[in-house]
Tab-separated table of C-alpha atoms in Angstrom:
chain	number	residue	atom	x	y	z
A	970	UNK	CA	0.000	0.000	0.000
A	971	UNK	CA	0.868	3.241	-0.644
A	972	UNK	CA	3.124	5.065	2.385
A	973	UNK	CA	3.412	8.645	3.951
A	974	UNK	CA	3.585	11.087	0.972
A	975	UNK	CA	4.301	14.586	1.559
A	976	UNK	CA	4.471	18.213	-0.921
A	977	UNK	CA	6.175	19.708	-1.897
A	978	UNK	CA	9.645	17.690	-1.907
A	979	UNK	CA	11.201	21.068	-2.071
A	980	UNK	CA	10.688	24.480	-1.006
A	981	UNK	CA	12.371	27.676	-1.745
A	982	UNK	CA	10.927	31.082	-0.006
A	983	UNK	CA	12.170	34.235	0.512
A	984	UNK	CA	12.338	35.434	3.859
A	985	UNK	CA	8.914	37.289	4.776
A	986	UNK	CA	6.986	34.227	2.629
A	987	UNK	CA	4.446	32.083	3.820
A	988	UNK	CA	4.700	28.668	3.131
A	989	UNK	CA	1.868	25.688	3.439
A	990	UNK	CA	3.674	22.186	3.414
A	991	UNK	CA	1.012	19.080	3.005
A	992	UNK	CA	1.471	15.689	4.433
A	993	UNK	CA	-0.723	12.849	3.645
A	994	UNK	CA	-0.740	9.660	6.241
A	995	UNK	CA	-1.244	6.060	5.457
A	996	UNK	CA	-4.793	5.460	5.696
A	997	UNK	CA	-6.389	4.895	8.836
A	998	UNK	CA	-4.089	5.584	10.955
A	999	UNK	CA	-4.849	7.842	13.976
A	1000	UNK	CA	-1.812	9.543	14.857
A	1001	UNK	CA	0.274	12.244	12.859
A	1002	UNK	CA	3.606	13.620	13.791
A	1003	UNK	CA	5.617	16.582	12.487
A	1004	UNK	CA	9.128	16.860	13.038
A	1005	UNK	CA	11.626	19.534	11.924
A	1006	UNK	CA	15.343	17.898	11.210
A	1007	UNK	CA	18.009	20.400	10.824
A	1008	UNK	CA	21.539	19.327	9.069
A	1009	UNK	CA	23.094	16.406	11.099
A	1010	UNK	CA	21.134	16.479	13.853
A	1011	UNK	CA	17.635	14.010	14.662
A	1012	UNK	CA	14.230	15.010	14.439
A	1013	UNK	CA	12.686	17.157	16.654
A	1014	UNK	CA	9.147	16.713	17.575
A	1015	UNK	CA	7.091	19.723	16.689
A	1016	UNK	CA	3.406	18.824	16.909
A	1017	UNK	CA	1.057	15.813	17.210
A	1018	UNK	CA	-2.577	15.366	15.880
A	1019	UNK	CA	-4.997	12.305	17.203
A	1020	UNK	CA	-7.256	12.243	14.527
A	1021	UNK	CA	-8.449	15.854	13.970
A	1022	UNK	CA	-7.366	16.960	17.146
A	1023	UNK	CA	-4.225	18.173	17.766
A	1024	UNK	CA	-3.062	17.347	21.517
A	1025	UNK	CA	0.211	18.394	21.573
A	1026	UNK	CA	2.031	21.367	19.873
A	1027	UNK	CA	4.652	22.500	22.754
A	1028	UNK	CA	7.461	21.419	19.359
A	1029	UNK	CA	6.456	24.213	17.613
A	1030	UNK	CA	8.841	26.677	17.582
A	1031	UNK	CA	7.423	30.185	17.732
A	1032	UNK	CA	3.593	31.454	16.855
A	1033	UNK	CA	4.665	31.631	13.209
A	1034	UNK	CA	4.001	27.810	12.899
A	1035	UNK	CA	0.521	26.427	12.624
A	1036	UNK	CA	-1.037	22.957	11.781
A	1037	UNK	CA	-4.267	21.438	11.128
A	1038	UNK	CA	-5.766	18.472	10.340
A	1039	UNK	CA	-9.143	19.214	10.080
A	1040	UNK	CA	-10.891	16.305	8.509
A	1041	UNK	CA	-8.177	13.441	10.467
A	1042	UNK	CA	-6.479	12.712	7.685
A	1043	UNK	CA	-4.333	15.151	5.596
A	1044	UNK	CA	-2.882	17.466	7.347
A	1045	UNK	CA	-1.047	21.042	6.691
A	1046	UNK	CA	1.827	22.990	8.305
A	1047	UNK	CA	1.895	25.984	7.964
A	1048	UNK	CA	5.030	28.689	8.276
A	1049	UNK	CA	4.253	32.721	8.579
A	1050	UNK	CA	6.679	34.971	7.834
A	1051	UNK	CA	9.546	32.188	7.263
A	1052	UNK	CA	12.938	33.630	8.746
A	1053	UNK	CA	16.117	31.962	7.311
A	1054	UNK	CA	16.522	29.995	10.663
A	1055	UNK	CA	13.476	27.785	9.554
A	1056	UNK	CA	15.305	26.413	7.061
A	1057	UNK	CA	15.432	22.532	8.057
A	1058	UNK	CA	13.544	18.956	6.610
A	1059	UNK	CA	10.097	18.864	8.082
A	1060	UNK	CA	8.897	15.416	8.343
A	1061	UNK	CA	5.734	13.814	8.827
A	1062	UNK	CA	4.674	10.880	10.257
A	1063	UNK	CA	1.745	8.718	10.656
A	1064	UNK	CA	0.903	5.089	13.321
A	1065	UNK	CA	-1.520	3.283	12.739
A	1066	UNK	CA	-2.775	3.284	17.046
A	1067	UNK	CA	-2.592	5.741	20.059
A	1068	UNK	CA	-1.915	3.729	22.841
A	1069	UNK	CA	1.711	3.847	24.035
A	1070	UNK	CA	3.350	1.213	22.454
A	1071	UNK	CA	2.068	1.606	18.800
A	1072	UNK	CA	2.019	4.990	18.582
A	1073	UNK	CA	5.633	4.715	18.496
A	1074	UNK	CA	5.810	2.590	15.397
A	1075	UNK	CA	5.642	5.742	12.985
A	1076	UNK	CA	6.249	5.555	9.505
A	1077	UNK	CA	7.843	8.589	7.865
A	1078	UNK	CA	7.208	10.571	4.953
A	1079	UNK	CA	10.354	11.615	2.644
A	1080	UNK	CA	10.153	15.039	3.941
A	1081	UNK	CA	9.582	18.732	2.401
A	1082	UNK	CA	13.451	20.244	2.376
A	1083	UNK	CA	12.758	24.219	3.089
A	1084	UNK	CA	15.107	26.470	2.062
A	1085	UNK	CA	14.430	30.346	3.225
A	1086	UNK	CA	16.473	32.257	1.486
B	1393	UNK	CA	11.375	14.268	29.110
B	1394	UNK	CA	13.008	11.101	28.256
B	1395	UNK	CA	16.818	11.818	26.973
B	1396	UNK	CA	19.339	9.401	25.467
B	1397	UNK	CA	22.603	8.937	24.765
B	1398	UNK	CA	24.382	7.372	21.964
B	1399	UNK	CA	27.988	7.264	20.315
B	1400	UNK	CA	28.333	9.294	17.811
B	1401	UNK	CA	29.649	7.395	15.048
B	1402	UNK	CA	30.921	3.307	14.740
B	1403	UNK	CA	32.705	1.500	11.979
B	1404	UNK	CA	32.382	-1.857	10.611
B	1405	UNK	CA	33.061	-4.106	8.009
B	1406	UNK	CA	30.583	-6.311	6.335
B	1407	UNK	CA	29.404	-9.488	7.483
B	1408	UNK	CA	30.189	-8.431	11.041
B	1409	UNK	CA	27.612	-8.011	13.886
B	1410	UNK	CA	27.428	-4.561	14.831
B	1411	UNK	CA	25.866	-3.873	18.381
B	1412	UNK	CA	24.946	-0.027	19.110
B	1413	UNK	CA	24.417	0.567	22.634
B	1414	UNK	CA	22.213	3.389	24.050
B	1415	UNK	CA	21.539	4.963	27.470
B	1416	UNK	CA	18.090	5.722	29.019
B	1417	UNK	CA	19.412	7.060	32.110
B	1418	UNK	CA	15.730	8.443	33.049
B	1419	UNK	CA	13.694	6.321	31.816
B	1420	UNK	CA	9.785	6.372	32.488
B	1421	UNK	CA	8.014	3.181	33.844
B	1422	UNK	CA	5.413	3.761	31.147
B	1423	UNK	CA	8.213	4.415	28.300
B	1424	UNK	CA	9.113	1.643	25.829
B	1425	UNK	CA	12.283	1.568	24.085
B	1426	UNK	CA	12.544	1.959	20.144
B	1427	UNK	CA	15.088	2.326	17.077
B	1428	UNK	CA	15.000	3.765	13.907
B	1429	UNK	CA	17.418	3.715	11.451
B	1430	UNK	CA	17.068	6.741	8.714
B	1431	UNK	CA	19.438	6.987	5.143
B	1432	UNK	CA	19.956	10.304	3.557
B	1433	UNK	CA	17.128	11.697	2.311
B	1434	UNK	CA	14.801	9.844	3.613
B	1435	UNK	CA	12.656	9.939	6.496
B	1436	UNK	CA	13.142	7.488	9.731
B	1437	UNK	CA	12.688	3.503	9.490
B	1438	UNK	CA	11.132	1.884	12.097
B	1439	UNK	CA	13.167	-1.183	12.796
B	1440	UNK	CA	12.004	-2.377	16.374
B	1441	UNK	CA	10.822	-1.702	19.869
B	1442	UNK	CA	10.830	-3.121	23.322
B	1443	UNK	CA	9.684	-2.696	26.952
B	1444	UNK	CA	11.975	-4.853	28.602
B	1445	UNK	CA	14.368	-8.131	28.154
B	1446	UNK	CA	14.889	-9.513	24.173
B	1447	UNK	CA	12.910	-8.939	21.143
B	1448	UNK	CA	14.205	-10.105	18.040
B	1449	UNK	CA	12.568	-9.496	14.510
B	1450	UNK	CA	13.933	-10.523	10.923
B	1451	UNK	CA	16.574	-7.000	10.656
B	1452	UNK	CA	17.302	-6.852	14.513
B	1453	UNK	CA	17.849	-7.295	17.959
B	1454	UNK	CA	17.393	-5.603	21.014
B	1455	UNK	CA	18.123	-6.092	24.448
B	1456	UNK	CA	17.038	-4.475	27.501
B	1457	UNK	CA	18.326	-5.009	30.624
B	1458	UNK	CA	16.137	-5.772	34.060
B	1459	UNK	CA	16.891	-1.853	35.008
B	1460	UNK	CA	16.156	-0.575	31.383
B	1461	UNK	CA	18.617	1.933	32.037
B	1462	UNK	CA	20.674	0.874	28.664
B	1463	UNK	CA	19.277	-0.543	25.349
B	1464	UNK	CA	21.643	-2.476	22.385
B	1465	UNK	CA	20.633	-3.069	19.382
B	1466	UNK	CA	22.459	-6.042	17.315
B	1467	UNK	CA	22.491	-5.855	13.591
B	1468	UNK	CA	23.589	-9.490	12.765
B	1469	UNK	CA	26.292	-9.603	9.802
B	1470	UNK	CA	25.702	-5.711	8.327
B	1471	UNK	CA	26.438	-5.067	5.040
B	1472	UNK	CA	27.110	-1.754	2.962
B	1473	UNK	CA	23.487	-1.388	2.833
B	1474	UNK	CA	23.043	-0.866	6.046
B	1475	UNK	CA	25.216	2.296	6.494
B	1476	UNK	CA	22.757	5.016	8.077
B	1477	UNK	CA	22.241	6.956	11.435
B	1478	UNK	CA	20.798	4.750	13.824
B	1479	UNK	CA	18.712	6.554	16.504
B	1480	UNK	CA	17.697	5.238	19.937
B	1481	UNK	CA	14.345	6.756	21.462
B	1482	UNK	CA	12.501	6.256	24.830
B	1483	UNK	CA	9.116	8.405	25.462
B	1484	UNK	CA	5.543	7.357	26.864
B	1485	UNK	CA	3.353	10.306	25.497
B	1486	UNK	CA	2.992	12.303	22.584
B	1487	UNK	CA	6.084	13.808	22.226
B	1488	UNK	CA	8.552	11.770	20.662
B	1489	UNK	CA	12.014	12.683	21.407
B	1490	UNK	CA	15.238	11.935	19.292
B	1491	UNK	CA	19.206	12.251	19.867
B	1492	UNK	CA	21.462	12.946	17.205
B	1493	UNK	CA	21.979	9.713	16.299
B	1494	UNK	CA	24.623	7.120	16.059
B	1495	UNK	CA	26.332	7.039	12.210
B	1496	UNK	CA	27.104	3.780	11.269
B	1497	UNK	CA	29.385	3.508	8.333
B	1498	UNK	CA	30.006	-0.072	7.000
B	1499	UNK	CA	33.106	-0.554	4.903
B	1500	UNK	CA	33.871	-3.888	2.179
């Protein structure tokens, strides 16, 4: 079946640019993850959406990110205003179950690479 | 939060068993113990989890001791393929937490 897509694969914007990157999870499952992975360094947790609701977003980094997932499935992040520091991988991630154990088998997306130039 | 600690960086050669050992020095009771292994450009792998003592799956091992202050994971006879970063996570809620890794480079 078909795995964690996300779009775009790339992204350049120009500092003061607002930028909408789209994930799409395997279907039916529950849980969503974003992550933002800098050069060399792991992913860091930025939000987390149980079906439409979003339960935890203490990752995100300042009030210029935002993410929704209205419907339970697809789900956006969204950058205001990008500043060059933003520039990272954001990955997405999707498990099938919320109760502790499964929730941390998560399969990844490729990532959207944003560049802020 | 959960934190862990990994080397850096290992070497091997193929067809050698490569163990990567990570600390959980405070560890949750509710937190279970997982690895992923991620190539570049590419998003994480799952390759397995535990709570506490041996689990053992068709890539992996892992073993946990009674304390679960330490994890290992055993990658029985690696090959060039399985050059990557290697990252060892413990958490019990939502928010998943990840070191920086351990880069495994396997050499011919």
């Amino acid at each position: 079946g078909a795995g964690v897509s996300q779009s775009p694969r790339y992204k350049v914007a120009k500092r003061g640019q607002d930028v909408a990157l789209r994930c799409d999870p395997i279907s039916g499952h529950v849980s969503l993850f974003w992550y933002q992975q800098a050069l060399g360094q792991g992913p860091e947790f930025l939000t987390y959406f149980q079906n439409e609701a979003q339960l935890d977003k203490s990752g995100l980094p300042s009030d210029r990110f935002f993410a929704e997932r209205p419907e339970g499935s697809v789900s956006t992040l969204k950058i205001q205003r990008t500043q060059q520091e933003d520039s990272a991988v954001y990955l997405c991630a999707s498990s099938f179950l919320t109760g502790t154990k499964n929730m941390y088998e998560q399969y990844f997306g490729p990532g959207t690479r944003l560049t802020v130039t | 939060l959960a934190k862990t600690t990994q080397p850096i960086s290992m070497d091997s050669y193929e067809g050698q068993e490569v163990n990567i050992t990570c600390s959980h020095n405070n560890i949750a009771t509710n937190d279970y113990i997982t690895w992923y292994q991620q190539f570049p450009s590419q998003g994480p792998r799952f390759i397995i989890q535990g709570y506490k003592t041996k689990v053992t799956n068709e890539v992996a091992s892992l073993f946990i001791p009674a304390d679960r202050k330490s994890s290992t994971l055993s990658l029985p006879r690696v090959s060039l393929s399985d050059t990557a970063v290697y990252y060892c996570l413990s958490a019990g809620g939502f928010k998943t937490i990840f070191g920086a890794g351990t880069r495994l480079f396997v050499k011919a």
